[in-house]
Amino acid sequence: MSEIQEGESGPSSALRRPSPRERGDGNTVAIVGAGIVGICAATNLAEAGYAVTVYDRSGICEETSSGNAAALAFPDPLPLAHKGMLKKLPGWMMDPLGPLSIPPAYLPKLAPWLIRFLRAGDPRKFDASLTAQAAMMRLAESEWAGLAERAGAAGMVSHEGAIDLYEGEAEFKTSLPGWAARDRFGIPYEHVSGARLAELQPGLSPRFTHGTFMPSWKTVADPKLFGKAIWTYAETLGAKFEKRTVADTRTVPGERGAEIEFAFADGTKARAGTLVVCAGAWSHLHAARFGDRIPLETERGYNTTLPVGAFDLKRQITFAGHGFVVSPLVTGVRIGGAVELAGLKRPPNYARSKAMLEKAKLFLPGLKAEGGREWMGYRPSLPDSLPVIGRARQARNVVYAFGHGHLGLTQSAAAGRLVRDLICEKTSPIDLAPFSPQRF
């Protein structure tokens, strides 16, 4: 086995993997968070010869990474604060069960983040975020192709594309600037209606007159099963998992320089040469210990997964004006999405998942809506829609990879590659400045 060469997406035989004796503390890496981003970081680092241990309070892909919409959304680089979104915000916020909800009691705490989000819609900032996100998506697509193949999970990826659906000509025309923005980056799509739309997805309500088909959009068979398949591969490379809650972290002197000491919730401690923070919606709490104040907010997403056979879904579909998707999984049909900006402590409001299910029954006549499982997860979201990927302000051996919002699964393989290159001191394949932890 060998370290990975710069510019490649897989192992190379050109460089020798260090032996356990050679590794020492400098080649031990601890990763906080066993969601899909942490798993991909662990896999990349294990391929490069590092001794990797992943810590998580739950398990491999047991929380937010288990219940997402299963999308590899490579054609979707638009930041959330794009013009179409900003125009819809006032109307959406009037509906407590609509695509975007903010509990009134949480609004004062959310206000600083919301101001940053609105400022991110400025044309100059928007264009910079779009360019950075498009670069991340290109890297993600190539990295996922390689990683899924190496992990033996390529057969779990569907290449059927996806469709955005619109109710009428006016809603369709509202979407056109977003598609024009994609033209700059050569993202393929096809506007469809009539017989072509019915061919791509039979059984839609006639209220949906237009759609846009994205052939390069992909989905995974089931996000939890897919993540576990990647982890199984990481384990063959020596990566280890411990079900433990990391309560505190700090830098301490070590024989080979500064090390990271972990204090676990049970009072025990451990050390590693390098720390990678991939703790999703809790990541900013760890970052604050190393001098970085990250304006991370929690987008709470809801879904209902119906049994297999609930609807003959050919590919993932998005009801663009309603902010939710319907995904075909090997484990059922998942109906979910929308955004509730409500932090980490408020109890779930499953009326939101029920509202989406009721809409889905109208939009997909014939949908069998019985026997569903409701779920809520925490998306870690930053106001400019770009993740944080980079080193901590006060500790060079602490690396962050979090804040992917709706795109954690999509961008996780790219994030893992970028984390590996940072730790291996290799040139990044994309400009990391837009993703800097210090940009705020």
mmCIF file with all atom_site columns, N, CA and C in Angstrom, residues 88 164-177 179 191-194 197 206-212 320:
data_model
loop_
_atom_site.group_PDB
_atom_site.id
_atom_site.type_symbol
_atom_site.label_atom_id
_atom_site.label_alt_id
_atom_site.label_comp_id
_atom_site.label_asym_id
_atom_site.label_entity_id
_atom_site.label_seq_id
_atom_site.pdbx_PDB_ins_code
_atom_site.Cartn_x
_atom_site.Cartn_y
_atom_site.Cartn_z
_atom_site.occupancy
_atom_site.B_iso_or_equiv
_atom_site.pdbx_formal_charge
_atom_site.auth_seq_id
_atom_site.auth_comp_id
_atom_site.auth_asym_id
_atom_site.auth_atom_id
_atom_site.pdbx_PDB_model_num
ATOM 1  N N  . LYS A 1 88  ? -38.316 34.270 -2.428  1.00 0.00 ? 88  LYS A N  1
ATOM 2  C CA . LYS A 1 88  ? -39.310 33.369 -1.854  1.00 0.00 ? 88  LYS A CA 1
ATOM 3  C C  . LYS A 1 88  ? -39.375 33.431 -0.333  1.00 0.00 ? 88  LYS A C  1
ATOM 4  N N  . ASP A 1 164 ? -36.184 18.530 -11.508 1.00 0.00 ? 164 ASP A N  1
ATOM 5  C CA . ASP A 1 164 ? -36.853 19.602 -10.778 1.00 0.00 ? 164 ASP A CA 1
ATOM 6  C C  . ASP A 1 164 ? -38.192 19.857 -11.464 1.00 0.00 ? 164 ASP A C  1
ATOM 7  N N  . LEU A 1 165 ? -39.263 19.977 -10.676 1.00 0.00 ? 165 LEU A N  1
ATOM 8  C CA . LEU A 1 165 ? -40.619 20.109 -11.224 1.00 0.00 ? 165 LEU A CA 1
ATOM 9  C C  . LEU A 1 165 ? -41.207 21.473 -10.889 1.00 0.00 ? 165 LEU A C  1
ATOM 10 N N  . TYR A 1 166 ? -41.985 22.012 -11.847 1.00 0.00 ? 166 TYR A N  1
ATOM 11 C CA . TYR A 1 166 ? -42.546 23.354 -11.698 1.00 0.00 ? 166 TYR A CA 1
ATOM 12 C C  . TYR A 1 166 ? -44.042 23.336 -12.003 1.00 0.00 ? 166 TYR A C  1
ATOM 13 N N  . GLU A 1 167 ? -44.764 24.138 -11.240 1.00 0.00 ? 167 GLU A N  1
ATOM 14 C CA . GLU A 1 167 ? -46.207 24.285 -11.451 1.00 0.00 ? 167 GLU A CA 1
ATOM 15 C C  . GLU A 1 167 ? -46.452 25.498 -12.358 1.00 0.00 ? 167 GLU A C  1
ATOM 16 N N  . GLY A 1 168 ? -46.521 25.243 -13.639 1.00 0.00 ? 168 GLY A N  1
ATOM 17 C CA . GLY A 1 168 ? -46.870 26.304 -14.564 1.00 0.00 ? 168 GLY A CA 1
ATOM 18 C C  . GLY A 1 168 ? -45.680 27.049 -15.133 1.00 0.00 ? 168 GLY A C  1
ATOM 19 N N  . GLU A 1 169 ? -45.992 27.833 -16.171 1.00 0.00 ? 169 GLU A N  1
ATOM 20 C CA . GLU A 1 169 ? -44.976 28.581 -16.913 1.00 0.00 ? 169 GLU A CA 1
ATOM 21 C C  . GLU A 1 169 ? -44.266 29.608 -16.039 1.00 0.00 ? 169 GLU A C  1
ATOM 22 N N  . ALA A 1 170 ? -45.009 30.293 -15.174 1.00 0.00 ? 170 ALA A N  1
ATOM 23 C CA . ALA A 1 170 ? -44.408 31.356 -14.372 1.00 0.00 ? 170 ALA A CA 1
ATOM 24 C C  . ALA A 1 170 ? -43.338 30.806 -13.425 1.00 0.00 ? 170 ALA A C  1
ATOM 25 N N  . GLU A 1 171 ? -43.633 29.712 -12.730 1.00 0.00 ? 171 GLU A N  1
ATOM 26 C CA . GLU A 1 171 ? -42.655 29.128 -11.815 1.00 0.00 ? 171 GLU A CA 1
ATOM 27 C C  . GLU A 1 171 ? -41.443 28.618 -12.571 1.00 0.00 ? 171 GLU A C  1
ATOM 28 N N  . PHE A 1 172 ? -41.678 28.030 -13.742 1.00 0.00 ? 172 PHE A N  1
ATOM 29 C CA . PHE A 1 172 ? -40.563 27.565 -14.557 1.00 0.00 ? 172 PHE A CA 1
ATOM 30 C C  . PHE A 1 172 ? -39.657 28.722 -14.963 1.00 0.00 ? 172 PHE A C  1
ATOM 31 N N  . LYS A 1 173 ? -40.233 29.838 -15.407 1.00 0.00 ? 173 LYS A N  1
ATOM 32 C CA . LYS A 1 173 ? -39.422 30.979 -15.845 1.00 0.00 ? 173 LYS A CA 1
ATOM 33 C C  . LYS A 1 173 ? -38.620 31.570 -14.692 1.00 0.00 ? 173 LYS A C  1
ATOM 34 N N  . THR A 1 174 ? -39.180 31.510 -13.496 1.00 0.00 ? 174 THR A N  1
ATOM 35 C CA . THR A 1 174 ? -38.444 31.994 -12.323 1.00 0.00 ? 174 THR A CA 1
ATOM 36 C C  . THR A 1 174 ? -37.155 31.211 -12.102 1.00 0.00 ? 174 THR A C  1
ATOM 37 N N  . SER A 1 175 ? -37.130 29.957 -12.526 1.00 0.00 ? 175 SER A N  1
ATOM 38 C CA . SER A 1 175 ? -35.947 29.109 -12.317 1.00 0.00 ? 175 SER A CA 1
ATOM 39 C C  . SER A 1 175 ? -34.839 29.362 -13.325 1.00 0.00 ? 175 SER A C  1
ATOM 40 N N  . LEU A 1 176 ? -35.143 30.030 -14.422 1.00 0.00 ? 176 LEU A N  1
ATOM 41 C CA . LEU A 1 176 ? -34.192 30.112 -15.536 1.00 0.00 ? 176 LEU A CA 1
ATOM 42 C C  . LEU A 1 176 ? -32.865 30.795 -15.189 1.00 0.00 ? 176 LEU A C  1
ATOM 43 N N  . PRO A 1 177 ? -32.842 31.864 -14.393 1.00 0.00 ? 177 PRO A N  1
ATOM 44 C CA . PRO A 1 177 ? -31.529 32.441 -14.057 1.00 0.00 ? 177 PRO A CA 1
ATOM 45 C C  . PRO A 1 177 ? -30.595 31.451 -13.370 1.00 0.00 ? 177 PRO A C  1
ATOM 46 N N  . TRP A 1 179 ? -30.470 28.224 -13.908 1.00 0.00 ? 179 TRP A N  1
ATOM 47 C CA . TRP A 1 179 ? -29.930 27.332 -14.934 1.00 0.00 ? 179 TRP A CA 1
ATOM 48 C C  . TRP A 1 179 ? -28.911 28.051 -15.801 1.00 0.00 ? 179 TRP A C  1
ATOM 49 N N  . HIS A 1 191 ? -34.515 21.090 -20.240 1.00 0.00 ? 191 HIS A N  1
ATOM 50 C CA . HIS A 1 191 ? -35.850 21.533 -19.876 1.00 0.00 ? 191 HIS A CA 1
ATOM 51 C C  . HIS A 1 191 ? -36.864 20.645 -20.595 1.00 0.00 ? 191 HIS A C  1
ATOM 52 N N  . VAL A 1 192 ? -37.854 20.160 -19.864 1.00 0.00 ? 192 VAL A N  1
ATOM 53 C CA . VAL A 1 192 ? -38.788 19.182 -20.428 1.00 0.00 ? 192 VAL A CA 1
ATOM 54 C C  . VAL A 1 192 ? -40.227 19.580 -20.095 1.00 0.00 ? 192 VAL A C  1
ATOM 55 N N  . SER A 1 193 ? -41.154 19.076 -20.892 1.00 0.00 ? 193 SER A N  1
ATOM 56 C CA . SER A 1 193 ? -42.583 19.241 -20.636 1.00 0.00 ? 193 SER A CA 1
ATOM 57 C C  . SER A 1 193 ? -43.322 18.176 -21.431 1.00 0.00 ? 193 SER A C  1
ATOM 58 N N  . GLY A 1 194 ? -44.632 18.120 -21.277 1.00 0.00 ? 194 GLY A N  1
ATOM 59 C CA . GLY A 1 194 ? -45.458 17.230 -22.075 1.00 0.00 ? 194 GLY A CA 1
ATOM 60 C C  . GLY A 1 194 ? -45.046 15.779 -22.000 1.00 0.00 ? 194 GLY A C  1
ATOM 61 N N  . LEU A 1 197 ? -41.676 14.872 -20.213 1.00 0.00 ? 197 LEU A N  1
ATOM 62 C CA . LEU A 1 197 ? -41.785 14.889 -18.762 1.00 0.00 ? 197 LEU A CA 1
ATOM 63 C C  . LEU A 1 197 ? -42.481 13.626 -18.255 1.00 0.00 ? 197 LEU A C  1
ATOM 64 N N  . PRO A 1 206 ? -51.136 16.628 -12.957 1.00 0.00 ? 206 PRO A N  1
ATOM 65 C CA . PRO A 1 206 ? -51.067 17.527 -14.115 1.00 0.00 ? 206 PRO A CA 1
ATOM 66 C C  . PRO A 1 206 ? -50.722 18.964 -13.745 1.00 0.00 ? 206 PRO A C  1
ATOM 67 N N  . ARG A 1 207 ? -50.753 19.305 -12.474 1.00 0.00 ? 207 ARG A N  1
ATOM 68 C CA . ARG A 1 207 ? -50.375 20.659 -12.065 1.00 0.00 ? 207 ARG A CA 1
ATOM 69 C C  . ARG A 1 207 ? -48.899 20.936 -12.370 1.00 0.00 ? 207 ARG A C  1
ATOM 70 N N  . PHE A 1 208 ? -48.091 19.888 -12.506 1.00 0.00 ? 208 PHE A N  1
ATOM 71 C CA . PHE A 1 208 ? -46.668 20.061 -12.829 1.00 0.00 ? 208 PHE A CA 1
ATOM 72 C C  . PHE A 1 208 ? -46.501 19.980 -14.344 1.00 0.00 ? 208 PHE A C  1
ATOM 73 N N  . THR A 1 209 ? -46.356 21.143 -14.946 1.00 0.00 ? 209 THR A N  1
ATOM 74 C CA . THR A 1 209 ? -46.347 21.256 -16.406 1.00 0.00 ? 209 THR A CA 1
ATOM 75 C C  . THR A 1 209 ? -44.951 21.302 -16.997 1.00 0.00 ? 209 THR A C  1
ATOM 76 N N  . HIS A 1 210 ? -43.955 21.650 -16.192 1.00 0.00 ? 210 HIS A N  1
ATOM 77 C CA . HIS A 1 210 ? -42.585 21.803 -16.681 1.00 0.00 ? 210 HIS A CA 1
ATOM 78 C C  . HIS A 1 210 ? -41.618 21.112 -15.719 1.00 0.00 ? 210 HIS A C  1
ATOM 79 N N  . GLY A 1 211 ? -40.478 20.788 -16.240 1.00 0.00 ? 211 GLY A N  1
ATOM 80 C CA . GLY A 1 211 ? -39.432 20.198 -15.422 1.00 0.00 ? 211 GLY A CA 1
ATOM 81 C C  . GLY A 1 211 ? -38.077 20.453 -16.035 1.00 0.00 ? 211 GLY A C  1
ATOM 82 N N  . THR A 1 212 ? -37.034 20.221 -15.260 1.00 0.00 ? 212 THR A N  1
ATOM 83 C CA . THR A 1 212 ? -35.662 20.269 -15.761 1.00 0.00 ? 212 THR A CA 1
ATOM 84 C C  . THR A 1 212 ? -34.967 18.985 -15.342 1.00 0.00 ? 212 THR A C  1
ATOM 85 N N  . ALA A 1 320 ? -39.828 22.022 -6.732  1.00 0.00 ? 320 ALA A N  1
ATOM 86 C CA . ALA A 1 320 ? -39.002 23.202 -6.521  1.00 0.00 ? 320 ALA A CA 1
ATOM 87 C C  . ALA A 1 320 ? -39.711 24.293 -5.725  1.00 0.00 ? 320 ALA A C  1
#
